[in-house]
Amino acid sequence: MATNKELLLIPESLADVMTQADKAGYMMNAVRGALLAPENRKSAPHFNTTELAALCDADRSQIVYRSSKNDLPAGTINPGGNRRTFTLDEALPWVREFRAKKLRPEGAQAVCISVANFKGGVGKTTTTMTLAQGLALKGHKVLVLDCDPQGSLTTLFGILPDTEVEEEQTILPVCLGQESSIAPAIQETYWPGLDLVCAAPLLFAAEFGLPARQMREEHFEFWNVLNHALDDVRDRYDVIIIDTPPALSYVTINALMASDGILMPLPPNALDAASAAQFWRLFSDLAGQLVEQRGVTKSFDFVRVLLTRVDGQDSTTSTIRDWITKTYEGKVLPAEIPKTTVASSSSAEFGTVYDVAKYEGSQKTYKRAKDAYERVAELMEDIIRASWRRQLAV
Ligand code: ADP
Ligand code: MG
């Protein structure tokens, strides 16, 4: 028997690698195309009167009473005539009316938050999207910037990075100096009150473009490009959230330098905690160079750590949680995102818990996940409002 036939390796040329890349690309497009077929295109949620009241931080009776004034969208009554539903578009004027005191005060600008961590898979993109959706549901006008060339955030909006994203819809023209404002790159999304700047693999070019400009252009500040580009729209939005790539790249540095605050998602396990420590070390080394060599000054209104993908079953979780709480004293948000199948269920593959209209699994699991994300949005809203107050006080 020829059982011990020797393994024969067939060399793979660069051309073979390219063919492989094409094949993988076709496959991904087919998979995504099927998942995002026209009938599966994303749509924003609808709300009944009780849900609308919850969004408004009000009682159902207050909504019913206010309806008699007839100055806010009436929604649609079902054929039976006993139930009313509101699209998100119809709900937002209500939310903004009832929550007026919590919205951006006159004279304040958008608070810009970078969601950052060195490591992939810690929940940056999920955090960006759920926070953006959560804040938009509270009546804030939100802009999200996908700055990761992998374009996961873009995908969550139902847009395919490889085939549906043009350079002009990304931050690349700004990085290459072809545009000075981010405004032309912004697009509306399926979610009212939530605008997007896309990312796609073509954004990798920024990692060469920015240092090249630094060599070529006098007075160029490679770390300030996004910061200046955002200035044009800071009075058009209440919150700007930037999803960053899992590296301290030129683009990540730009995101951090453009931000008023940093939110770091961090799963409580040893490896992730270690790479978070490296992130702060590298960022501080870089900041040190900018301060010393170039006299850059920068301060953040807030830095927060969000415990994500928390596995209650894992015996090491509580030890590492304690360790993180000590290390990042005063910076850990008093809420945590459980490790949950809701976030990775097939129906939510291209969405988040806010996109799941009807969860097939246990309602208890769903509610636990949704409550956690809502709590984070609440806590972040408090921080954002404090940041607005600081702006107005200066
Ligand atoms: P990053 O942007 O840091 O790479 P993602 O937000 O893309 O991280 O999350 C990585 C993977 O983990 C995704 O497949 C996502 O669906 C999944 N995920 C995110 N949050 C959770 C959670 N709380 N529980 C379980 N899986 C999660
Ligand atoms: Mg990501």
Short mmCIF file of C-alpha atoms in Angstrom, two decimals, residues 164-320:
data_model
loop_
_atom_site.label_atom_id
_atom_site.label_comp_id
_atom_site.label_asym_id
_atom_site.label_seq_id
_atom_site.Cartn_x
_atom_site.Cartn_y
_atom_site.Cartn_z
CA GLU A 164 -19.93 49.71 -4.55
CA VAL A 165 -17.49 52.23 -3.11
CA GLU A 166 -15.82 54.94 -5.18
CA GLU A 167 -12.73 56.78 -4.04
CA GLU A 168 -14.76 60.01 -3.69
CA GLN A 169 -16.97 58.38 -1.03
CA THR A 170 -13.99 57.74 1.25
CA ILE A 171 -11.46 59.87 3.16
CA LEU A 172 -8.83 59.12 0.49
CA PRO A 173 -9.18 62.37 -1.54
CA VAL A 174 -8.66 64.29 1.71
CA CYS A 175 -5.56 62.23 2.55
CA LEU A 176 -4.11 62.75 -0.91
CA GLY A 177 -4.78 66.49 -0.82
CA GLN A 178 -7.34 66.45 -3.63
CA GLU A 179 -10.08 67.68 -1.29
CA SER A 180 -9.81 69.91 1.74
CA SER A 181 -13.23 69.08 3.19
CA ILE A 182 -14.84 65.76 4.09
CA ALA A 183 -18.25 67.08 2.96
CA PRO A 184 -18.22 65.71 -0.63
CA ALA A 185 -17.52 62.19 0.68
CA ILE A 186 -20.57 62.06 2.95
CA GLN A 187 -23.64 60.04 1.99
CA GLU A 188 -27.00 59.44 3.59
CA THR A 189 -27.80 55.90 4.70
CA TYR A 190 -30.80 53.59 5.23
CA TRP A 191 -30.89 54.96 8.79
CA PRO A 192 -32.34 58.48 9.03
CA GLY A 193 -30.11 60.80 11.03
CA LEU A 194 -27.04 58.67 10.37
CA ASP A 195 -24.63 59.67 7.57
CA LEU A 196 -21.59 57.75 6.38
CA VAL A 197 -18.18 58.13 4.81
CA CYS A 198 -17.29 54.72 3.36
CA ALA A 199 -14.09 52.71 3.34
CA ALA A 200 -12.77 50.19 0.85
CA PRO A 201 -9.41 48.51 0.19
CA LEU A 202 -8.44 51.47 -2.01
CA LEU A 203 -8.00 53.39 1.25
CA PHE A 204 -4.69 51.56 1.79
CA ALA A 205 -3.24 54.19 -0.58
CA ALA A 206 -3.52 56.72 2.26
CA GLU A 207 -0.74 54.88 4.11
CA PHE A 208 1.64 55.78 1.28
CA GLY A 209 0.07 59.09 0.36
CA LEU A 210 0.35 60.72 3.75
CA PRO A 211 4.09 60.08 4.35
CA ALA A 212 4.81 60.98 0.71
CA ARG A 213 3.12 64.34 1.20
CA GLN A 214 5.11 64.87 4.39
CA MET A 215 8.34 64.52 2.37
CA ARG A 216 7.13 66.69 -0.49
CA GLU A 217 5.04 69.47 0.95
CA GLU A 218 6.43 72.22 3.10
CA HIS A 219 4.43 72.90 6.30
CA PHE A 220 2.48 69.67 5.80
CA GLU A 221 1.15 68.09 9.00
CA PHE A 222 0.47 64.42 8.30
CA TRP A 223 -1.42 64.04 11.59
CA ASN A 224 -3.82 66.92 11.05
CA VAL A 225 -5.36 66.16 7.66
CA LEU A 226 -8.60 64.58 8.85
CA ASN A 227 -8.87 67.09 11.68
CA HIS A 228 -8.92 70.01 9.22
CA ALA A 229 -11.19 68.17 6.77
CA LEU A 230 -13.79 67.62 9.50
CA ASP A 231 -13.83 71.29 10.52
CA ASP A 232 -16.13 71.99 7.59
CA VAL A 233 -18.91 69.77 8.98
CA ARG A 234 -18.52 70.00 12.75
CA ASP A 235 -21.47 72.38 13.03
CA ARG A 236 -23.70 70.15 10.88
CA TYR A 237 -23.56 67.14 13.17
CA ASP A 238 -24.05 66.44 16.85
CA VAL A 239 -21.67 63.51 17.03
CA ILE A 240 -18.96 62.18 14.70
CA ILE A 241 -17.75 58.63 15.30
CA ILE A 242 -14.67 57.21 13.59
CA ASP A 243 -14.10 53.49 13.19
CA THR A 244 -10.35 52.87 12.94
CA PRO A 245 -8.24 50.05 11.53
CA PRO A 246 -6.53 47.58 13.88
CA ALA A 247 -3.15 49.32 13.65
CA LEU A 248 -1.58 52.59 14.70
CA SER A 249 -1.47 53.62 11.04
CA TYR A 250 -1.24 57.11 9.56
CA VAL A 251 -5.00 57.09 9.19
CA THR A 252 -5.50 56.01 12.82
CA ILE A 253 -3.24 58.83 13.98
CA ASN A 254 -5.36 61.24 11.94
CA ALA A 255 -8.53 59.87 13.50
CA LEU A 256 -7.16 60.24 17.03
CA MET A 257 -5.88 63.76 16.39
CA ALA A 258 -9.26 64.79 14.94
CA SER A 259 -11.14 63.51 17.98
CA ASP A 260 -12.38 65.02 21.21
CA GLY A 261 -12.48 61.63 22.83
CA ILE A 262 -11.30 58.04 22.52
CA LEU A 263 -13.42 54.97 23.16
CA MET A 264 -11.48 51.74 23.40
CA PRO A 265 -13.43 48.48 23.18
CA LEU A 266 -11.58 45.86 25.19
CA PRO A 267 -12.56 42.23 25.81
CA PRO A 268 -11.43 41.19 29.29
CA ASN A 269 -8.87 38.55 28.35
CA ALA A 270 -5.12 38.55 28.80
CA LEU A 271 -4.08 38.84 25.16
CA ASP A 272 -6.42 41.72 24.38
CA ALA A 273 -5.42 43.53 27.56
CA ALA A 274 -1.77 43.14 26.58
CA SER A 275 -2.31 44.58 23.13
CA ALA A 276 -4.27 47.47 24.62
CA ALA A 277 -1.22 48.22 26.77
CA GLN A 278 0.92 48.23 23.63
CA PHE A 279 -1.53 50.61 21.96
CA TRP A 280 -1.15 53.19 24.73
CA ARG A 281 2.64 52.75 24.76
CA LEU A 282 2.97 53.30 21.01
CA PHE A 283 0.48 56.13 20.94
CA SER A 284 2.28 57.83 23.80
CA ASP A 285 5.68 57.38 22.07
CA LEU A 286 4.29 58.92 18.94
CA ALA A 287 2.57 61.73 20.86
CA GLY A 288 5.88 62.37 22.64
CA GLN A 289 7.62 62.81 19.29
CA LEU A 290 4.93 65.14 17.99
CA VAL A 291 5.12 67.25 21.13
CA GLU A 292 8.92 67.36 21.30
CA GLN A 293 9.85 67.65 17.65
CA ARG A 294 6.93 69.61 16.30
CA GLY A 295 5.44 71.41 19.28
CA VAL A 296 2.04 69.82 18.73
CA THR A 297 -0.47 70.32 21.52
CA LYS A 298 -3.56 68.21 21.90
CA SER A 299 -5.86 67.23 24.72
CA PHE A 300 -8.83 64.90 24.82
CA ASP A 301 -12.06 65.65 26.65
CA PHE A 302 -12.38 62.00 27.54
CA VAL A 303 -10.81 58.57 27.19
CA ARG A 304 -13.03 55.59 27.97
CA VAL A 305 -12.63 51.83 27.93
CA LEU A 306 -15.65 49.68 27.10
CA LEU A 307 -15.54 46.04 28.15
CA THR A 308 -16.80 44.07 25.17
CA ARG A 309 -17.44 40.44 24.35
CA VAL A 310 -17.50 39.73 28.08
CA ASP A 311 -17.71 36.00 28.64
CA GLY A 312 -19.43 35.33 31.95
CA GLN A 313 -18.59 31.61 31.67
CA ASP A 314 -14.86 32.20 31.48
CA SER A 315 -13.25 31.87 34.91
CA THR A 316 -10.47 34.37 34.14
CA THR A 317 -12.91 37.14 33.17
CA SER A 318 -13.41 38.60 36.63
CA THR A 319 -9.67 38.64 37.43
CA ILE A 320 -8.84 40.47 34.22
#
